[in-house]
Coordinates of C-alpha atoms in Angstrom, one line a residue:
Chain A
X220 CA -240.0 -123.5 -104.9
X221 CA -238.5 -124.2 -101.6
X222 CA -238.4 -127.7 -102.7
X223 CA -235.1 -127.4 -104.5
X224 CA -233.9 -126.8 -101.0
X225 CA -234.9 -130.4 -100.0
X226 CA -233.1 -132.5 -97.2
X227 CA -230.8 -134.1 -99.8
X228 CA -229.5 -130.9 -101.1
X229 CA -229.2 -129.2 -97.7
X230 CA -227.3 -132.3 -96.4
X231 CA -224.8 -132.3 -99.0
X232 CA -224.4 -128.6 -98.7
X233 CA -223.6 -129.1 -95.5
X234 CA -221.6 -132.4 -95.0
X235 CA -218.9 -131.4 -97.1
X236 CA -217.5 -134.8 -97.4
X237 CA -216.3 -134.5 -101.2
X238 CA -215.1 -130.9 -100.5
X239 CA -211.1 -132.0 -100.3
X240 CA -208.2 -131.3 -102.1
X241 CA -206.7 -134.3 -103.5
X242 CA -202.9 -135.1 -103.6
X243 CA -201.6 -135.0 -107.4
X244 CA -204.8 -135.0 -109.1
X245 CA -204.4 -135.4 -112.9
X246 CA -207.6 -133.4 -114.0
X247 CA -208.0 -129.8 -112.4
X248 CA -211.0 -127.8 -113.9
X249 CA -212.4 -124.7 -112.6
X250 CA -215.9 -123.6 -113.0
X251 CA -217.1 -120.2 -112.5
X252 CA -220.4 -118.4 -112.6
X253 CA -219.4 -114.8 -112.6
X254 CA -222.6 -113.3 -112.1
X255 CA -223.4 -115.1 -109.1
X256 CA -220.0 -115.7 -107.5
X257 CA -219.9 -119.6 -107.7
X258 CA -216.2 -120.6 -108.0
X259 CA -216.0 -124.5 -107.9
X260 CA -212.8 -126.5 -109.0
X261 CA -213.2 -130.1 -109.6
X262 CA -210.4 -132.2 -109.1
X263 CA -210.0 -136.1 -110.6
X264 CA -207.8 -138.8 -110.7
X265 CA -208.4 -141.0 -113.6
X266 CA -206.4 -144.4 -114.0
X267 CA -207.2 -147.1 -116.9
X268 CA -210.6 -144.9 -118.1
X269 CA -211.7 -145.3 -114.0
X270 CA -212.6 -142.1 -111.9
X271 CA -210.6 -143.5 -109.0
X272 CA -210.8 -140.5 -107.0
X273 CA -212.8 -137.1 -107.2
X274 CA -213.1 -133.8 -105.0
X275 CA -213.8 -130.2 -105.2
X276 CA -213.0 -127.2 -103.7
X277 CA -213.6 -123.4 -103.9
X278 CA -217.0 -121.4 -102.6
X279 CA -220.4 -121.5 -104.1
X280 CA -224.2 -121.4 -103.4
X281 CA -225.9 -124.3 -102.0
X282 CA -227.1 -125.6 -105.2
X283 CA -223.9 -125.6 -107.1
X284 CA -221.9 -127.4 -104.2
X285 CA -224.6 -129.9 -103.3
X286 CA -225.0 -130.9 -106.9
X287 CA -221.1 -130.9 -107.3
X288 CA -221.0 -133.3 -104.5
X289 CA -223.9 -135.5 -105.6
X290 CA -222.1 -135.9 -109.0
X291 CA -219.1 -137.0 -107.3
X292 CA -220.7 -139.4 -105.2
X293 CA -222.1 -140.9 -108.6
X294 CA -219.1 -141.4 -110.5
X295 CA -216.6 -141.9 -108.1
X296 CA -215.5 -145.6 -108.9
X297 CA -217.0 -145.5 -112.0
X298 CA -215.8 -145.4 -115.7
X299 CA -215.3 -142.3 -117.7
X300 CA -218.1 -143.4 -120.2
X301 CA -220.3 -143.8 -117.5
X302 CA -219.7 -140.3 -116.2
X303 CA -220.0 -139.0 -119.7
X304 CA -223.3 -140.7 -120.2
X305 CA -224.6 -139.3 -116.7
X306 CA -223.7 -135.8 -117.8
X307 CA -225.3 -135.9 -120.8
X308 CA -228.8 -137.2 -119.2
X309 CA -228.3 -134.6 -116.4
X310 CA -227.8 -131.8 -118.9
X311 CA -231.0 -132.8 -120.8
X312 CA -233.2 -133.0 -117.8
X313 CA -232.0 -129.2 -116.8
X314 CA -232.5 -128.2 -120.4
X315 CA -236.5 -129.8 -119.8
X316 CA -235.9 -132.5 -122.6
X317 CA -238.1 -135.5 -121.9
X318 CA -236.5 -138.3 -120.5
X319 CA -237.2 -142.1 -120.5
X320 CA -237.8 -143.7 -117.2
X321 CA -234.8 -145.7 -117.0
X322 CA -232.7 -142.5 -117.9
X323 CA -234.3 -140.4 -115.2
X324 CA -233.6 -143.1 -112.4
X325 CA -230.3 -143.7 -113.4
X326 CA -229.4 -140.1 -112.3
X327 CA -230.2 -141.3 -108.8
X328 CA -229.8 -138.6 -106.4
X329 CA -229.3 -136.2 -109.0
X330 CA -232.9 -136.1 -109.8
X331 CA -233.4 -133.8 -106.8
X332 CA -232.3 -131.0 -109.2
X333 CA -235.2 -131.5 -112.0
X334 CA -236.8 -128.5 -110.7
X335 CA -234.1 -126.3 -112.3
X336 CA -235.6 -126.8 -115.5
X337 CA -238.1 -124.4 -114.4
X338 CA -235.5 -122.0 -112.5
X339 CA -233.5 -120.5 -115.4
X340 CA -231.8 -118.1 -112.7
X341 CA -230.6 -121.0 -111.0
X342 CA -230.0 -123.6 -113.7
X343 CA -226.2 -122.6 -114.2
X344 CA -225.7 -123.3 -110.4
X345 CA -226.6 -127.0 -110.8
X346 CA -224.8 -127.3 -114.1
X347 CA -221.5 -126.1 -113.1
X348 CA -220.0 -129.1 -111.4
X349 CA -221.2 -131.4 -114.5
X350 CA -219.6 -129.1 -116.8
X351 CA -216.5 -129.1 -115.0
X352 CA -216.7 -133.1 -115.4
X353 CA -217.5 -132.7 -118.9
X354 CA -214.5 -130.2 -119.8
X355 CA -212.3 -132.7 -117.5
X356 CA -213.1 -135.7 -119.7
X357 CA -212.6 -134.1 -123.0
Chain B
X14 CA -253.0 -91.9 -102.8
X15 CA -250.4 -94.3 -102.0
X16 CA -247.2 -93.9 -103.8
X17 CA -247.6 -97.7 -105.0
X18 CA -250.8 -96.8 -106.8
X19 CA -248.8 -95.0 -109.3
X20 CA -247.0 -97.8 -110.4
X21 CA -249.5 -100.4 -112.8
X22 CA -247.1 -103.3 -112.2
X23 CA -247.4 -103.1 -108.6
X24 CA -251.1 -103.2 -108.8
X25 CA -251.2 -106.4 -111.3
X26 CA -248.9 -108.1 -108.8
X27 CA -250.1 -106.8 -105.2
X28 CA -247.8 -110.0 -104.0
X29 CA -244.5 -108.8 -105.1
X30 CA -242.3 -106.6 -102.7
X31 CA -239.7 -104.8 -105.2
X32 CA -236.5 -104.4 -103.3
X33 CA -234.6 -104.2 -106.6
X34 CA -235.0 -100.2 -107.4
X35 CA -231.1 -99.9 -107.7
X36 CA -230.8 -102.3 -110.6
X37 CA -234.0 -100.7 -112.4
X38 CA -237.2 -98.7 -111.3
X39 CA -240.4 -99.6 -111.7
X40 CA -242.4 -97.3 -114.1
X41 CA -245.3 -94.9 -113.3
X42 CA -248.4 -95.2 -115.1
X43 CA -248.1 -91.7 -116.8
X44 CA -244.7 -93.1 -118.2
X45 CA -246.4 -96.0 -119.6
X46 CA -249.6 -94.5 -120.5
X47 CA -247.3 -91.4 -122.7
X48 CA -245.3 -94.1 -124.5
X49 CA -248.4 -95.7 -125.6
X50 CA -249.7 -92.4 -126.7
X51 CA -246.8 -91.3 -128.7
X52 CA -247.3 -94.3 -131.0
X53 CA -250.9 -94.0 -131.3
X54 CA -250.5 -90.1 -131.9
X55 CA -246.9 -88.9 -133.1
X56 CA -245.0 -91.4 -134.4
X57 CA -242.3 -90.1 -137.0
X58 CA -238.4 -90.0 -137.7
X59 CA -237.1 -86.9 -135.6
X60 CA -234.9 -84.4 -137.4
X61 CA -236.0 -85.6 -140.9
X62 CA -238.6 -84.9 -143.3
X63 CA -241.1 -82.1 -143.5
X64 CA -244.2 -84.0 -142.6
X65 CA -246.2 -83.3 -139.6
X66 CA -245.3 -86.3 -137.7
X67 CA -241.7 -85.9 -138.1
X68 CA -242.2 -82.5 -137.1
X69 CA -243.8 -83.3 -133.6
X70 CA -241.5 -86.0 -133.0
X71 CA -238.7 -83.7 -133.3
X72 CA -240.2 -81.3 -130.9
X73 CA -240.7 -84.3 -128.3
X74 CA -237.3 -85.2 -128.5
X75 CA -236.0 -81.6 -128.3
X76 CA -238.2 -80.7 -125.3
X77 CA -237.0 -84.0 -123.7
X78 CA -233.3 -82.3 -123.9
X79 CA -234.4 -79.1 -122.5
X80 CA -236.2 -80.9 -119.8
X81 CA -233.1 -82.7 -118.9
X82 CA -231.0 -79.7 -118.9
X83 CA -233.4 -78.1 -116.5
X84 CA -233.5 -81.2 -114.2
X85 CA -229.6 -81.4 -113.8
X86 CA -229.1 -77.6 -114.1
X87 CA -227.1 -77.5 -117.4
X88 CA -226.5 -74.1 -118.8
X89 CA -227.2 -75.0 -122.5
X90 CA -229.4 -77.8 -124.2
X91 CA -226.3 -78.7 -126.2
X92 CA -224.7 -80.1 -123.1
X93 CA -227.2 -83.0 -123.3
X94 CA -226.4 -85.9 -125.1
X95 CA -228.8 -88.7 -125.4
X96 CA -227.4 -92.5 -125.5
X97 CA -229.0 -95.8 -124.4
X98 CA -227.8 -95.7 -120.7
X99 CA -225.1 -94.8 -118.7
X100 CA -222.8 -97.3 -119.7
X101 CA -222.8 -95.9 -123.3
X102 CA -222.4 -92.4 -122.3
X103 CA -219.2 -93.8 -120.3
X104 CA -218.0 -95.5 -123.6
X105 CA -218.8 -92.4 -125.7
X106 CA -216.6 -90.6 -123.3
X107 CA -213.7 -93.2 -123.3
X108 CA -213.6 -93.7 -127.4
X109 CA -214.9 -90.1 -128.1
X110 CA -212.6 -88.4 -126.3
X111 CA -210.1 -89.9 -123.9
X112 CA -208.8 -92.2 -126.4
X113 CA -207.7 -89.1 -128.8
X114 CA -206.7 -86.8 -126.0
X115 CA -204.8 -88.9 -123.2
X116 CA -200.9 -89.2 -123.5
X117 CA -198.9 -91.9 -122.3
X118 CA -197.3 -90.7 -119.5
X119 CA -200.7 -89.5 -117.8
X120 CA -202.9 -91.5 -115.6
X121 CA -206.6 -91.9 -115.0
X122 CA -207.9 -92.1 -111.4
X123 CA -210.9 -94.3 -110.8
X124 CA -212.8 -94.9 -107.6
X125 CA -212.8 -98.7 -106.6
X126 CA -216.1 -98.0 -105.9
X127 CA -216.9 -97.6 -109.7
X128 CA -219.2 -100.1 -111.3
X129 CA -217.7 -102.2 -114.1
X130 CA -219.3 -99.7 -116.7
X131 CA -216.8 -96.9 -115.5
X132 CA -213.9 -99.1 -115.6
X133 CA -214.0 -101.0 -118.6
X134 CA -214.1 -98.5 -121.1
X135 CA -211.1 -97.0 -119.6
X136 CA -209.2 -100.4 -119.1
X137 CA -209.9 -101.2 -122.9
X138 CA -207.5 -98.4 -123.9
X139 CA -204.5 -99.1 -121.5
X140 CA -202.7 -99.8 -124.8
X141 CA -202.4 -96.3 -124.9
X142 CA -199.8 -96.5 -122.1
X143 CA -201.5 -94.5 -119.4
X144 CA -201.8 -95.5 -115.9
X145 CA -205.0 -96.7 -114.2
X146 CA -205.1 -95.7 -110.5
X147 CA -208.0 -96.8 -108.0
X148 CA -208.9 -94.4 -104.9
X149 CA -209.0 -97.1 -102.1
X150 CA -211.9 -96.9 -99.5
X151 CA -212.3 -98.2 -95.9
X152 CA -215.3 -100.8 -95.2
X153 CA -217.4 -98.1 -94.8
X154 CA -216.8 -96.6 -98.1
X155 CA -214.8 -93.3 -97.4
X156 CA -211.9 -92.6 -99.0
X157 CA -208.9 -92.2 -96.9
X158 CA -207.1 -88.8 -97.2
X159 CA -203.9 -90.0 -98.7
X160 CA -205.7 -91.7 -101.3
X161 CA -206.3 -88.4 -102.9
X162 CA -202.3 -87.8 -103.6
X163 CA -202.8 -90.2 -106.4
X164 CA -204.5 -87.4 -108.3
X165 CA -201.6 -85.5 -109.3
X166 CA -200.6 -83.4 -112.1
X167 CA -200.4 -86.3 -114.5
X168 CA -204.2 -87.0 -114.1
X169 CA -206.1 -86.7 -117.1
X170 CA -209.4 -87.4 -115.8
X171 CA -211.0 -88.7 -112.3
X172 CA -214.1 -90.8 -112.0
X173 CA -216.1 -91.7 -109.4
X174 CA -219.9 -92.6 -108.7
X175 CA -222.2 -90.3 -106.6
X176 CA -223.5 -93.2 -104.7
X177 CA -221.8 -96.6 -105.0
X178 CA -224.3 -99.4 -106.3
X179 CA -222.2 -102.0 -104.7
X180 CA -222.1 -100.4 -100.9
X181 CA -224.2 -97.7 -100.8
X182 CA -221.9 -94.9 -99.9
X183 CA -222.9 -91.5 -100.8
X184 CA -219.3 -90.5 -101.9
X185 CA -217.8 -86.9 -100.8
X186 CA -217.7 -85.8 -104.5
X187 CA -216.4 -82.3 -103.4
X188 CA -213.0 -83.5 -101.8
X189 CA -212.2 -85.5 -104.7
X190 CA -213.2 -82.7 -107.4
X191 CA -211.8 -80.3 -105.6
X192 CA -208.4 -82.2 -105.8
X193 CA -209.2 -82.6 -109.5
X194 CA -209.5 -79.1 -109.8
X195 CA -206.3 -78.2 -108.2
X196 CA -204.3 -80.3 -110.9
X197 CA -206.5 -79.5 -113.7
X198 CA -208.1 -83.1 -114.3
X199 CA -211.3 -83.6 -116.0
X200 CA -214.0 -84.4 -113.4
X201 CA -216.6 -87.3 -114.4
X202 CA -219.2 -88.4 -112.1
X203 CA -221.5 -91.4 -112.6
X204 CA -224.9 -90.2 -111.3
X205 CA -226.6 -93.4 -112.1
X206 CA -227.6 -94.1 -108.2
X207 CA -228.4 -90.6 -107.5
X208 CA -230.5 -89.1 -110.3
X209 CA -234.5 -89.6 -108.8
X210 CA -233.3 -89.9 -105.2
X211 CA -231.3 -87.0 -104.8
X212 CA -230.8 -83.4 -106.1
X213 CA -228.2 -83.9 -109.0
X214 CA -227.1 -80.2 -109.9
X215 CA -224.1 -80.4 -112.2
X216 CA -223.1 -76.8 -111.3
X217 CA -223.1 -77.7 -107.6
X218 CA -221.2 -81.0 -108.1
X219 CA -219.0 -79.1 -110.2
X220 CA -219.0 -82.1 -112.8
X221 CA -217.5 -81.4 -116.1
X222 CA -219.1 -84.7 -117.6
X223 CA -222.0 -86.6 -115.6
X224 CA -223.7 -89.9 -116.8
X225 CA -226.9 -91.5 -115.8
X226 CA -229.8 -93.9 -117.2
X227 CA -233.3 -93.2 -117.4
X228 CA -234.6 -96.9 -116.5
X229 CA -233.2 -96.3 -112.7
X230 CA -235.5 -93.2 -112.3
X231 CA -238.8 -94.2 -113.5
X232 CA -238.1 -93.9 -117.1
X233 CA -237.9 -96.5 -119.7
X234 CA -235.1 -98.8 -120.6
X235 CA -232.9 -97.9 -123.4
X236 CA -232.5 -94.3 -122.7
X237 CA -229.4 -92.6 -121.1
X238 CA -228.0 -89.2 -120.6
X239 CA -224.2 -87.9 -121.1
X240 CA -224.0 -84.2 -119.7
X241 CA -220.5 -82.6 -120.5
X242 CA -219.6 -78.9 -119.9
X243 CA -219.9 -77.1 -123.8
X244 CA -216.2 -76.2 -124.3
X245 CA -215.2 -80.1 -123.4
X246 CA -218.1 -81.7 -124.9
X247 CA -217.4 -79.6 -128.1
X248 CA -213.8 -81.2 -128.6
X249 CA -215.4 -84.7 -128.6
X250 CA -214.9 -87.0 -131.5
X251 CA -217.9 -88.9 -132.8
X252 CA -218.1 -92.1 -131.4
X253 CA -220.9 -93.5 -133.5
X254 CA -220.9 -92.2 -137.2
X255 CA -224.1 -92.5 -139.4
X256 CA -227.2 -90.9 -140.3
X257 CA -228.3 -87.7 -138.7
X258 CA -224.8 -86.5 -137.2
X259 CA -223.3 -85.1 -140.4
X260 CA -222.9 -81.8 -142.2
X261 CA -221.5 -82.6 -145.4
X262 CA -220.9 -86.3 -146.9
X263 CA -218.6 -86.9 -149.6
X264 CA -217.2 -90.3 -151.1
X265 CA -213.8 -90.1 -149.2
X266 CA -214.5 -87.3 -146.2
X267 CA -217.3 -86.0 -144.4
X268 CA -218.0 -83.2 -141.7
X269 CA -220.0 -83.6 -138.7
X270 CA -223.1 -81.5 -137.4
X271 CA -222.5 -79.1 -134.4
X272 CA -223.6 -80.5 -130.9
X273 CA -225.6 -82.2 -129.9
X274 CA -226.4 -84.0 -133.2
X275 CA -222.7 -84.8 -133.8
X276 CA -222.8 -87.3 -130.9
X277 CA -226.0 -88.9 -131.9
X278 CA -225.9 -90.8 -134.7
X279 CA -228.9 -92.8 -136.3
X280 CA -232.6 -92.5 -135.8
X281 CA -233.1 -91.6 -132.1
X282 CA -235.2 -93.0 -129.1
X283 CA -238.1 -90.6 -129.2
X284 CA -240.1 -93.0 -127.1
X285 CA -237.3 -93.1 -124.5
X286 CA -236.9 -89.2 -124.4
X287 CA -240.3 -88.8 -123.9
X288 CA -240.7 -91.6 -121.2
X289 CA -237.8 -90.1 -119.7
X290 CA -239.3 -86.4 -119.7
X291 CA -242.6 -87.7 -118.3
X292 CA -240.2 -89.8 -115.5
X293 CA -238.8 -86.2 -114.7
X294 CA -242.2 -84.8 -114.3
X295 CA -243.4 -87.6 -111.8
X296 CA -240.2 -87.3 -109.8
X297 CA -241.0 -83.2 -109.5
X298 CA -244.7 -83.8 -109.0
X299 CA -243.8 -85.9 -105.9
X300 CA -240.7 -83.7 -104.9
X301 CA -237.1 -84.9 -104.4
X302 CA -237.5 -84.0 -101.0
X303 CA -240.2 -86.0 -100.3
X304 CA -238.6 -89.0 -102.2
X305 CA -235.6 -88.6 -100.1
X306 CA -237.7 -88.6 -96.9
X307 CA -239.5 -91.7 -97.5
X308 CA -236.6 -93.5 -98.8
X309 CA -234.4 -92.3 -95.9
X310 CA -236.4 -93.3 -93.4
X311 CA -237.1 -96.9 -94.8
X312 CA -233.4 -97.3 -95.1
X313 CA -233.3 -96.4 -91.3
X314 CA -235.7 -98.7 -90.7
X315 CA -234.7 -101.5 -92.4
X316 CA -231.0 -101.0 -91.4
X317 CA -231.6 -100.8 -87.7
X318 CA -234.1 -104.3 -87.9
X319 CA -231.0 -105.9 -90.0
X320 CA -228.3 -104.7 -87.4
X321 CA -230.2 -106.0 -84.5
X322 CA -229.8 -109.5 -85.7
X323 CA -226.5 -111.4 -85.4
X324 CA -226.9 -113.3 -88.3
X325 CA -226.9 -110.7 -90.5
X326 CA -223.6 -108.9 -91.7
X327 CA -224.1 -105.5 -93.3
X328 CA -221.5 -104.0 -95.3
X329 CA -220.9 -100.1 -96.2
X330 CA -221.7 -97.0 -94.3
X331 CA -222.6 -97.4 -90.8
X332 CA -223.5 -93.4 -90.7
X333 CA -226.8 -93.4 -92.5
X334 CA -226.6 -89.9 -93.7
X335 CA -223.7 -91.4 -95.8
X336 CA -225.9 -93.8 -97.2
X337 CA -228.2 -94.1 -100.3
X338 CA -231.4 -96.0 -100.1
X339 CA -229.8 -99.3 -100.3
X340 CA -228.3 -102.0 -98.1
X341 CA -225.8 -104.8 -99.0
X342 CA -225.9 -107.8 -96.7
X343 CA -224.9 -111.2 -96.1
X344 CA -226.6 -113.8 -93.9
X345 CA -223.9 -115.9 -92.1
X346 CA -223.2 -119.3 -93.8
X347 CA -225.7 -118.8 -96.5
X348 CA -224.7 -117.9 -100.2
X349 CA -226.7 -114.5 -101.4
X350 CA -228.0 -116.9 -104.3
X351 CA -229.7 -119.3 -102.0
X352 CA -231.2 -116.2 -100.0
X353 CA -232.5 -114.5 -103.2
X354 CA -234.0 -117.7 -104.3
X355 CA -235.7 -118.3 -101.2
X356 CA -237.0 -114.6 -100.9
X357 CA -238.1 -114.9 -104.5
X358 CA -240.3 -117.7 -103.4
X359 CA -241.8 -115.3 -101.1
X360 CA -242.3 -112.6 -103.9
X361 CA -239.4 -110.5 -102.5
X362 CA -237.5 -109.2 -105.3
X363 CA -233.9 -108.5 -104.3
X364 CA -230.3 -108.2 -105.9
X365 CA -227.7 -110.9 -105.3
X366 CA -224.3 -111.4 -106.7
X367 CA -221.0 -108.9 -107.3
X368 CA -223.3 -105.9 -108.4
X369 CA -220.8 -105.3 -111.5
X370 CA -218.3 -104.1 -108.8
X371 CA -215.9 -107.2 -108.8
X372 CA -212.6 -104.8 -108.0
X373 CA -215.0 -103.6 -105.3
X374 CA -215.8 -106.8 -103.6
X375 CA -212.0 -108.2 -103.8
X376 CA -210.9 -105.0 -102.2
X377 CA -213.7 -105.7 -99.5
X378 CA -212.7 -109.5 -99.4
X379 CA -216.3 -110.3 -100.4
X380 CA -217.4 -112.9 -102.6
X381 CA -221.0 -112.0 -103.5
X382 CA -223.7 -110.0 -101.5
X383 CA -227.4 -109.6 -101.2
X384 CA -228.8 -106.1 -101.7
X385 CA -232.1 -104.6 -100.9
X386 CA -232.8 -101.2 -102.7
X387 CA -235.7 -98.9 -101.9
X388 CA -237.9 -96.6 -104.0
X389 CA -240.7 -93.9 -102.9
X390 CA -243.6 -96.8 -103.4
X391 CA -242.0 -99.0 -100.6
X392 CA -243.2 -99.1 -97.2
X393 CA -242.4 -100.2 -93.5
X394 CA -244.6 -103.4 -94.4
X395 CA -242.5 -104.2 -97.2
X396 CA -239.4 -104.4 -94.8
X397 CA -241.1 -106.3 -92.2
X398 CA -242.1 -108.8 -95.2
X399 CA -238.7 -108.7 -96.1
X400 CA -237.4 -109.8 -92.6
X401 CA -239.8 -112.4 -92.0
X402 CA -238.8 -113.9 -95.1
X403 CA -235.3 -113.7 -94.1
X404 CA -236.2 -115.8 -90.8
X405 CA -237.6 -118.4 -93.5
X406 CA -234.2 -118.9 -95.2
X407 CA -232.8 -119.3 -91.5
X408 CA -235.2 -121.8 -91.2
X409 CA -234.0 -123.6 -94.1
X410 CA -230.4 -123.3 -93.6
X411 CA -230.0 -123.4 -89.9
X412 CA -232.5 -125.9 -88.3

């Protein structure tokens, strides 16, 4: 179980390089897990269908913050379509659906959260940032 | 015999250190076996039918009411209403009484330490125009004297928990209820964290209404109690209507049965009442004094151990005679859910979150906390293992 608290996740939880308030974000989406107190807000600037900048603020557990941060690293500078596709794959991974090898690999660092599909109590923490992203891009 | 040996779940899972007793207790073998025995030997619909199984089920159900009456020192069996849990009891009070009787110029005074279930049913009635007021406490859970001035001649009802599930404070119920008496307000006590841990005597506590759940006191889930002083309870309107609670039903109107049936619609939870009856027997067999002594010793041991660690921040009472058998804390810089998950990997069950006390958490400026809560079967060894596992959490996050 401790495997979820991997170097990578702890590193992102600590580094906070994506934990910053953007100037004039055009998408602001607050995600909240009322039962555990995770409360993170994703901010995006999207220009010509490209996510040119992204950051988050708030407080939450290591899993929710690391997942948000890894997600931001992955989608920043990419197209909206790319981000939506990654979100879809991530959600399917957490639900325990079988993914193709290419799909799994395309999640890059976010693969670190795969074991959440066996940890129902923590799945919501890991998906919080991705839900914010999905809502922002609707 | 060790207290732990009474609990089959702990026998089947010797590795589990169960420290979430404030959420729900484990069940003694006698409670589990009696429920199985009921379905194998006596199962019938209570209060209906002339056949032997129905008669036996009725007897079991009504004996349970008498057992609860004696357990909390009520005067009459009709003062005991069975519900699903404390939450349903509180909703029954709100929708069966408060909704019909409160005037728009009046107020309801709640403790900021109340569980959501002791806030929301009243909040849902706010459209009636009354005011909701809160008694604020300091960091140790004590109400400042001036707070009690919020209870005034327009106060309809005052409600607080006997022990806060959020920070563990044992409230000075008497000072609050004396003030309520001085202005003629109704006194409601949430005893969910008290029953099975301390003496809960409705006379000594001077409560008009008192609620608790069976599952926190070694009983099964799905059975709860509303106690009401007879003269008050007899003015309650039915909250749920249907079978078993009527006198005459015609196409357009109905008249209702007397207490207690009037407030218990539908086929009742005989298995739950029987389990609760056996849970009361279990508590009386061990003795509340013994239970309290074990839990107080463990709470002190855990508190001292955790207090000596600078990385741990403890919330609530600092004087341990004001503290129930639970400790809320945070490990600095680590989110409570991460603490709970890692402790779980060491087979230690604790609670993390806001404990259904968001207004209290907001008042104390806390996001969420970890909570350990003890029962008679816990040991010092359990607490040593807890502490060792907390050190493992530190290794993950601090190194």
